[in-house]
């Protein structure tokens, strides 16, 4: 849950005023409530930024993040940090104030990443990563309020932000700490799909998957589909939501259709991504009904797995795993050099056929004056100690 301290009752801006919705871009750096920024003309600037960002992140693009804000934060407690240079939007990141830090009551600033967004990299134009972070850190110093550090979650260690923050830390002495990191399964361009599969699975396992596929094909009219356009997307979304809700996620209340807000986000983001040519949909249908489905966002040079579902009554025939085998065709896409599974580090299926890993880091940076930074550094050291003990 997001908590906003008393300093956030007014607009966060170096201009000390709140802009009306859909205002024109104003030169410089500002932090404003998203409700006073997001609109049709701003969306065009946002989309252009996504086309030229240093490190792609579909979860920060307009068609995903704007809908996330509307459905999860209708009151406007989340802010957008925006950097405008020569009339062009060159940096954007959602920002919040929070008092809950891993269960401890520690006031801090943080990038906003919700449970169905799997990357926290801000959108920053190539060549502007260091200036963006310098502006943001300066702003945090002067607007810290009760916050003792900036916490950044879901930051790829191979991304432009991590590199820029390391550089700033090394040249200014502002300490950057990795309080936690995980290794996420990815595919990197290189081998052809079948060559990759042979290196990932032994002959016995490959033959077993072939046998299971034949069993499915013998069970009825078995059809594989791959779509990258918007044809039939509404029906496809309906089928996916029903399939996911029928399984364990539905029982636990974590399926996208288990809550109106997550269902609305799923429908809106997939619909818009399809219109923009950024959605890939894979599916197996057996006798006309879906038995495995997979959605991915394609934002070259990277692709990101989003959601997958399968018919759990057919789990012995592994339709989900077989669909991931089909998904290896992403290796043949010349515009994609890395495909991020967005899966949990210990995912039993993905880990078998996605052997490469990408480090995803959670960072803290002390902010404010010398005393406040000292307190932030001490609290970070405590967190690092606790993390070490847990491991």
Coordinates of C-alpha atoms in Angstrom, one line a residue:
X1 CA 0.0 0.0 0.0
X2 CA 1.3 3.5 -0.9
X3 CA 1.6 6.0 1.9
X4 CA 2.2 9.7 1.2
X5 CA 3.6 11.9 3.9
X6 CA 2.5 15.4 4.7
X7 CA 4.9 17.0 2.2
X8 CA 2.9 15.5 -0.7
X9 CA -0.3 17.4 0.0
X10 CA 0.8 19.9 -2.6
X11 CA 2.4 19.5 -6.0
X12 CA 5.9 18.2 -6.0
X13 CA 7.6 20.6 -8.5
X14 CA 10.5 22.9 -8.7
X15 CA 7.9 25.3 -10.1
X16 CA 5.8 24.9 -6.9
X17 CA 2.5 24.7 -8.9
X18 CA 0.2 22.0 -10.2
X19 CA -0.3 21.9 -14.0
X20 CA -3.7 21.2 -15.5
X21 CA -4.3 17.8 -17.1
X22 CA -2.7 17.5 -20.5
X23 CA -0.5 20.5 -20.1
X24 CA 2.1 21.4 -22.6
X25 CA 5.7 20.2 -21.8
X26 CA 7.6 22.6 -19.7
X27 CA 11.4 22.8 -20.0
X28 CA 13.5 21.3 -17.2
X29 CA 12.8 18.7 -14.5
X30 CA 9.6 18.4 -12.5
X31 CA 7.8 15.9 -10.3
X32 CA 4.0 16.3 -10.5
X33 CA 0.9 14.2 -9.7
X34 CA 0.2 12.0 -12.7
X35 CA -3.4 13.2 -12.9
X36 CA -2.0 16.7 -13.7
X37 CA 0.2 15.4 -16.5
X38 CA -1.3 12.4 -18.4
X39 CA -3.4 13.4 -21.3
X40 CA -3.6 13.0 -25.1
X41 CA -0.9 15.4 -26.1
X42 CA 1.5 14.2 -23.3
X43 CA 0.9 10.7 -24.5
X44 CA 2.4 11.5 -27.9
X45 CA 5.6 12.8 -26.2
X46 CA 5.6 9.7 -24.0
X47 CA 5.3 7.3 -27.0
X48 CA 8.1 9.1 -28.9
X49 CA 10.3 8.7 -25.8
X50 CA 9.7 4.9 -25.8
X51 CA 10.9 4.8 -29.4
X52 CA 14.3 6.2 -28.4
X53 CA 14.9 5.0 -24.8
X54 CA 18.3 3.7 -23.8
X55 CA 16.8 0.5 -22.2
X56 CA 13.4 -0.7 -23.2
X57 CA 10.7 -1.3 -20.6
X58 CA 7.1 -2.0 -21.8
X59 CA 5.8 -1.6 -18.3
X60 CA 6.8 2.1 -18.3
X61 CA 5.4 2.8 -21.7
X62 CA 2.2 4.9 -22.0
X63 CA 0.0 2.1 -23.1
X64 CA 0.8 0.1 -20.0
X65 CA 1.7 2.6 -17.3
X66 CA -1.0 5.1 -18.0
X67 CA -3.7 2.4 -17.6
X68 CA -1.9 1.1 -14.5
X69 CA -2.1 4.6 -12.9
X70 CA -5.8 5.0 -13.8
X71 CA -6.8 1.6 -12.4
X72 CA -4.6 1.4 -9.4
X73 CA -4.2 5.0 -8.3
X74 CA -7.3 6.9 -9.3
X75 CA -6.7 9.4 -6.5
X76 CA -3.4 10.6 -8.0
X77 CA -1.1 9.8 -5.1
X78 CA 1.6 8.6 -7.6
X79 CA 3.8 11.2 -9.2
X80 CA 5.7 11.4 -12.5
X81 CA 9.2 12.6 -12.6
X82 CA 9.7 14.1 -16.0
X83 CA 12.8 15.5 -17.7
X84 CA 12.2 17.8 -20.7
X85 CA 15.2 19.0 -22.9
X86 CA 14.7 21.4 -25.8
X87 CA 11.0 20.7 -25.8
X88 CA 11.4 17.0 -25.9
X89 CA 10.5 14.5 -23.2
X90 CA 13.7 12.6 -22.5
X91 CA 13.0 10.9 -19.2
X92 CA 10.1 9.6 -17.2
X93 CA 9.6 7.6 -14.0
X94 CA 6.7 7.0 -11.6
X95 CA 7.6 8.1 -8.1
X96 CA 6.0 7.6 -4.7
X97 CA 6.5 8.2 -1.0
X98 CA 6.2 5.1 1.1
X99 CA 6.6 4.3 4.8
X100 CA 6.6 0.5 4.5
X101 CA 10.1 -0.8 3.7
X102 CA 10.1 -4.6 3.8
X103 CA 7.7 -4.6 6.7
X104 CA 9.6 -1.9 8.6
X105 CA 8.2 1.7 9.2
X106 CA 10.9 3.6 7.3
X107 CA 9.9 6.7 5.3
X108 CA 11.5 6.7 1.8
X109 CA 11.0 7.7 -1.8
X110 CA 10.7 4.9 -4.4
X111 CA 9.9 4.1 -8.0
X112 CA 6.4 2.8 -8.3
X113 CA 6.2 -0.8 -9.6
X114 CA 3.0 -2.8 -9.1
X115 CA 2.6 -6.6 -8.8
X116 CA 1.9 -7.1 -12.5
X117 CA 4.8 -4.9 -13.8
X118 CA 8.1 -6.8 -13.9
X119 CA 10.6 -4.1 -14.7
X120 CA 11.3 -0.8 -12.9
X121 CA 13.7 0.8 -15.4
X122 CA 12.5 4.4 -16.2
X123 CA 12.1 5.5 -19.8
X124 CA 15.1 7.6 -20.6
X125 CA 16.3 8.7 -24.0
X126 CA 19.7 7.4 -25.2
X127 CA 22.4 9.7 -23.9
X128 CA 20.3 11.3 -21.1
X129 CA 20.6 8.6 -18.4
X130 CA 23.2 10.4 -16.2
X131 CA 21.5 13.9 -16.5
X132 CA 18.1 12.3 -15.6
X133 CA 19.4 10.7 -12.5
X134 CA 21.4 13.7 -11.4
X135 CA 18.3 15.9 -11.7
X136 CA 16.2 13.3 -9.8
X137 CA 18.7 12.8 -7.0
X138 CA 19.1 16.6 -6.6
X139 CA 15.3 16.9 -6.4
X140 CA 15.2 14.1 -3.8
X141 CA 17.8 15.9 -1.7
X142 CA 15.7 19.1 -1.6
X143 CA 12.3 17.4 -1.3
X144 CA 13.2 14.5 1.0
X145 CA 10.7 15.4 3.7
X146 CA 10.9 12.6 6.2
X147 CA 12.4 10.1 3.7
X148 CA 15.9 8.8 4.4
X149 CA 16.7 7.2 1.0
X150 CA 15.5 6.5 -2.5
X151 CA 14.6 2.9 -3.1
X152 CA 14.6 1.5 -6.6
X153 CA 13.1 -1.9 -7.3
X154 CA 13.2 -4.2 -10.4
X155 CA 16.2 -2.4 -12.0
X156 CA 18.1 -4.5 -14.6
X157 CA 21.8 -4.6 -13.9
X158 CA 22.5 -4.5 -17.6
X159 CA 20.4 -1.4 -18.1
X160 CA 21.3 2.2 -18.6
X161 CA 20.0 3.4 -15.2
X162 CA 22.2 1.0 -13.3
X163 CA 25.2 2.0 -15.2
X164 CA 24.5 5.7 -14.8
X165 CA 23.9 5.3 -11.0
X166 CA 27.1 3.4 -10.6
X167 CA 28.9 6.2 -12.5
X168 CA 27.3 8.9 -10.3
X169 CA 28.2 6.9 -7.2
X170 CA 31.8 6.5 -8.2
X171 CA 32.3 10.2 -9.2
X172 CA 30.3 12.0 -6.5
X173 CA 30.7 9.7 -3.5
X174 CA 26.9 9.2 -3.2
X175 CA 26.7 5.6 -2.0
X176 CA 24.7 3.1 -4.2
X177 CA 23.8 -0.1 -2.4
X178 CA 22.4 -3.3 -3.9
X179 CA 20.2 -4.5 -1.1
X180 CA 18.8 -7.5 -3.0
X181 CA 19.2 -9.0 -6.4
X182 CA 17.8 -12.0 -8.3
X183 CA 18.7 -13.9 -11.4
X184 CA 15.9 -14.0 -13.9
X185 CA 15.8 -16.5 -16.8
X186 CA 16.3 -15.0 -20.2
X187 CA 17.0 -16.0 -23.8
X188 CA 19.8 -14.3 -25.7
X189 CA 20.1 -14.3 -29.5
X190 CA 22.5 -16.7 -31.0
X191 CA 21.5 -20.4 -31.5
X192 CA 18.6 -21.4 -33.6
X193 CA 15.5 -22.7 -31.7
X194 CA 16.2 -26.4 -32.2
X195 CA 19.9 -26.0 -31.5
X196 CA 19.0 -24.2 -28.3
X197 CA 16.5 -26.9 -27.3
X198 CA 19.1 -29.7 -27.9
X199 CA 21.6 -27.9 -25.6
X200 CA 19.0 -27.2 -22.9
X201 CA 17.3 -30.6 -22.7
X202 CA 18.8 -34.1 -23.0
X203 CA 17.6 -36.5 -25.7
X204 CA 15.3 -38.4 -23.2
X205 CA 13.5 -35.2 -22.2
X206 CA 13.1 -34.0 -25.8
X207 CA 11.6 -37.4 -26.8
X208 CA 9.2 -37.2 -23.8
X209 CA 8.0 -33.8 -25.0
X210 CA 7.5 -35.1 -28.5
X211 CA 5.5 -38.0 -27.1
X212 CA 3.2 -35.6 -25.1
X213 CA 2.6 -33.5 -28.2
X214 CA 1.6 -36.5 -30.2
X215 CA -0.8 -37.5 -27.4
X216 CA -2.4 -34.0 -27.6
X217 CA -2.6 -34.2 -31.4
X218 CA -4.3 -37.6 -31.1
X219 CA -6.9 -36.2 -28.6
X220 CA -8.6 -34.0 -31.2
X221 CA -8.2 -31.1 -33.5
X222 CA -4.9 -29.6 -32.1
X223 CA -3.9 -26.2 -33.4
X224 CA -1.0 -23.9 -32.7
X225 CA -1.3 -20.2 -33.4
X226 CA 1.1 -17.2 -33.2
X227 CA -0.3 -13.7 -33.7
X228 CA 1.4 -10.3 -33.7
X229 CA -1.5 -8.2 -35.0
X230 CA -4.8 -7.2 -33.4
X231 CA -7.0 -9.7 -35.3
X232 CA -9.4 -11.3 -32.8
X233 CA -7.7 -9.8 -29.8
X234 CA -10.9 -9.3 -27.8
X235 CA -11.9 -12.9 -28.0
X236 CA -8.4 -14.0 -27.3
X237 CA -8.3 -11.9 -24.1
X238 CA -11.7 -13.4 -23.0
X239 CA -10.3 -16.9 -23.5
X240 CA -7.1 -16.2 -21.7
X241 CA -8.8 -14.7 -18.7
X242 CA -11.2 -17.7 -18.4
X243 CA -8.4 -20.2 -18.8
X244 CA -6.2 -18.5 -16.1
X245 CA -9.1 -18.1 -13.7
X246 CA -10.0 -21.8 -14.0
X247 CA -6.6 -22.8 -12.6
X248 CA -4.8 -22.4 -9.3
X249 CA -4.5 -18.6 -9.7
X250 CA -8.3 -18.4 -9.8
X251 CA -8.5 -20.5 -6.6
X252 CA -6.0 -18.3 -4.9
X253 CA -7.5 -15.0 -6.1
X254 CA -4.4 -14.0 -8.1
X255 CA -5.7 -14.4 -11.6
X256 CA -6.0 -11.2 -13.7
X257 CA -9.8 -11.6 -13.7
X258 CA -9.9 -12.0 -9.9
X259 CA -10.1 -8.2 -9.5
X260 CA -11.8 -5.6 -11.7
X261 CA -8.6 -3.4 -11.8
X262 CA -6.2 -6.1 -12.9
X263 CA -8.7 -7.4 -15.5
X264 CA -9.2 -3.9 -16.9
X265 CA -5.4 -3.4 -17.1
X266 CA -5.0 -6.7 -18.9
X267 CA -7.7 -5.9 -21.4
X268 CA -6.5 -2.3 -22.1
X269 CA -2.7 -3.0 -22.2
X270 CA -3.0 -6.0 -24.5
X271 CA -5.5 -4.2 -26.8
X272 CA -3.2 -1.2 -27.2
X273 CA 0.0 -3.2 -27.4
X274 CA -1.6 -5.2 -30.3
X275 CA -2.5 -2.0 -32.1
X276 CA 1.1 -0.8 -31.8
X277 CA 2.5 -4.1 -33.0
X278 CA 4.1 -4.8 -29.6
X279 CA 2.1 -7.9 -28.6
X280 CA 2.8 -11.5 -29.4
X281 CA 0.2 -14.1 -28.6
X282 CA 0.8 -17.8 -28.7
X283 CA -1.8 -20.5 -28.1
X284 CA -2.7 -24.2 -28.4
X285 CA -6.3 -25.0 -29.0
X286 CA -7.7 -28.5 -28.7
X287 CA -11.1 -29.2 -30.1
X288 CA -11.7 -25.5 -30.4
X289 CA -10.9 -24.7 -26.7
X290 CA -7.7 -23.1 -25.5
X291 CA -5.4 -25.4 -23.5
X292 CA -2.3 -23.2 -23.3
X293 CA -1.8 -19.4 -23.9
X294 CA 1.1 -17.0 -23.6
X295 CA 1.4 -13.2 -24.0
X296 CA 4.7 -11.3 -24.6
X297 CA 5.5 -7.7 -25.1
X298 CA 8.0 -7.1 -27.9
X299 CA 9.9 -3.8 -27.5
X300 CA 13.1 -4.3 -29.6
X301 CA 15.8 -5.0 -28.9
X302 CA 14.1 -6.8 -25.9
X303 CA 11.0 -8.9 -25.5
X304 CA 9.2 -9.6 -22.2
X305 CA 7.0 -12.5 -21.1
X306 CA 3.9 -11.2 -19.5
X307 CA 1.3 -13.8 -18.7
X308 CA 0.8 -17.5 -19.4
X309 CA -2.0 -20.0 -18.6
X310 CA -2.7 -23.6 -19.4
X311 CA -5.5 -26.2 -18.8
X312 CA -4.5 -27.9 -15.6
X313 CA -6.6 -31.0 -16.4
X314 CA -4.0 -31.7 -19.1
X315 CA -1.0 -31.1 -16.9
X316 CA 0.4 -34.6 -17.5
X317 CA 0.8 -33.7 -21.2
X318 CA 2.6 -30.4 -20.4
X319 CA 0.8 -28.0 -22.8
X320 CA 2.4 -25.1 -21.1
X321 CA 5.9 -26.5 -21.5
X322 CA 5.2 -27.3 -25.1
X323 CA 4.0 -23.8 -25.8
X324 CA 7.3 -22.5 -24.3
X325 CA 9.1 -24.7 -26.8
X326 CA 7.2 -22.9 -29.6
X327 CA 8.2 -19.6 -27.9
X328 CA 11.8 -20.4 -28.6
X329 CA 11.1 -19.0 -32.1
X330 CA 11.8 -15.6 -30.6
X331 CA 15.4 -16.5 -31.2
X332 CA 14.8 -16.1 -34.9
X333 CA 13.6 -12.6 -34.5
X334 CA 16.5 -10.4 -35.7
X335 CA 15.3 -7.3 -33.9
X336 CA 15.3 -9.0 -30.5
X337 CA 18.6 -9.7 -28.8
X338 CA 17.2 -10.6 -25.4
X339 CA 13.9 -12.1 -24.2
X340 CA 13.2 -11.7 -20.5
X341 CA 10.9 -14.4 -19.1
X342 CA 9.8 -12.1 -16.2
X343 CA 9.4 -15.4 -14.3
X344 CA 10.2 -16.1 -10.7
X345 CA 13.9 -17.2 -10.2
X346 CA 12.9 -20.6 -9.1
X347 CA 10.3 -21.2 -11.9
X348 CA 10.5 -25.0 -12.5
X349 CA 9.4 -24.9 -16.2
X350 CA 11.2 -21.8 -17.5
X351 CA 14.4 -22.7 -15.7
X352 CA 14.7 -25.9 -17.8
X353 CA 14.8 -24.3 -21.2
X354 CA 15.9 -20.7 -20.5
X355 CA 19.5 -21.3 -19.3
X356 CA 20.7 -17.6 -19.5
X357 CA 20.2 -15.2 -16.6
X358 CA 19.7 -11.5 -16.1
X359 CA 20.4 -9.8 -12.8
X360 CA 17.5 -7.7 -11.5
X361 CA 18.5 -5.4 -8.6
X362 CA 16.9 -3.6 -5.7
X363 CA 18.9 -0.5 -4.9
X364 CA 19.0 2.2 -2.2
X365 CA 20.6 5.6 -2.4
X366 CA 20.8 8.0 0.6
X367 CA 19.3 11.4 0.0
X368 CA 19.2 14.8 1.7
X369 CA 21.9 16.5 3.7
X370 CA 24.9 14.8 5.3
X371 CA 23.1 13.8 8.5
X372 CA 20.1 12.3 6.6
X373 CA 22.4 10.5 4.2
X374 CA 24.2 9.0 7.2
X375 CA 20.9 7.7 8.6
X376 CA 20.0 6.3 5.2
X377 CA 23.3 4.6 4.8
X378 CA 23.0 3.1 8.3
X379 CA 19.5 1.7 7.6
X380 CA 20.7 0.3 4.3
X381 CA 23.6 -1.5 6.1
X382 CA 21.1 -3.0 8.5
X383 CA 19.0 -4.2 5.6
X384 CA 22.1 -5.7 3.9
X385 CA 22.9 -7.5 7.2
X386 CA 19.4 -8.9 7.4
X387 CA 19.5 -10.0 3.8
X388 CA 22.8 -11.8 4.4
X389 CA 21.3 -13.6 7.4
X390 CA 18.3 -14.7 5.5
X391 CA 20.5 -16.2 2.8

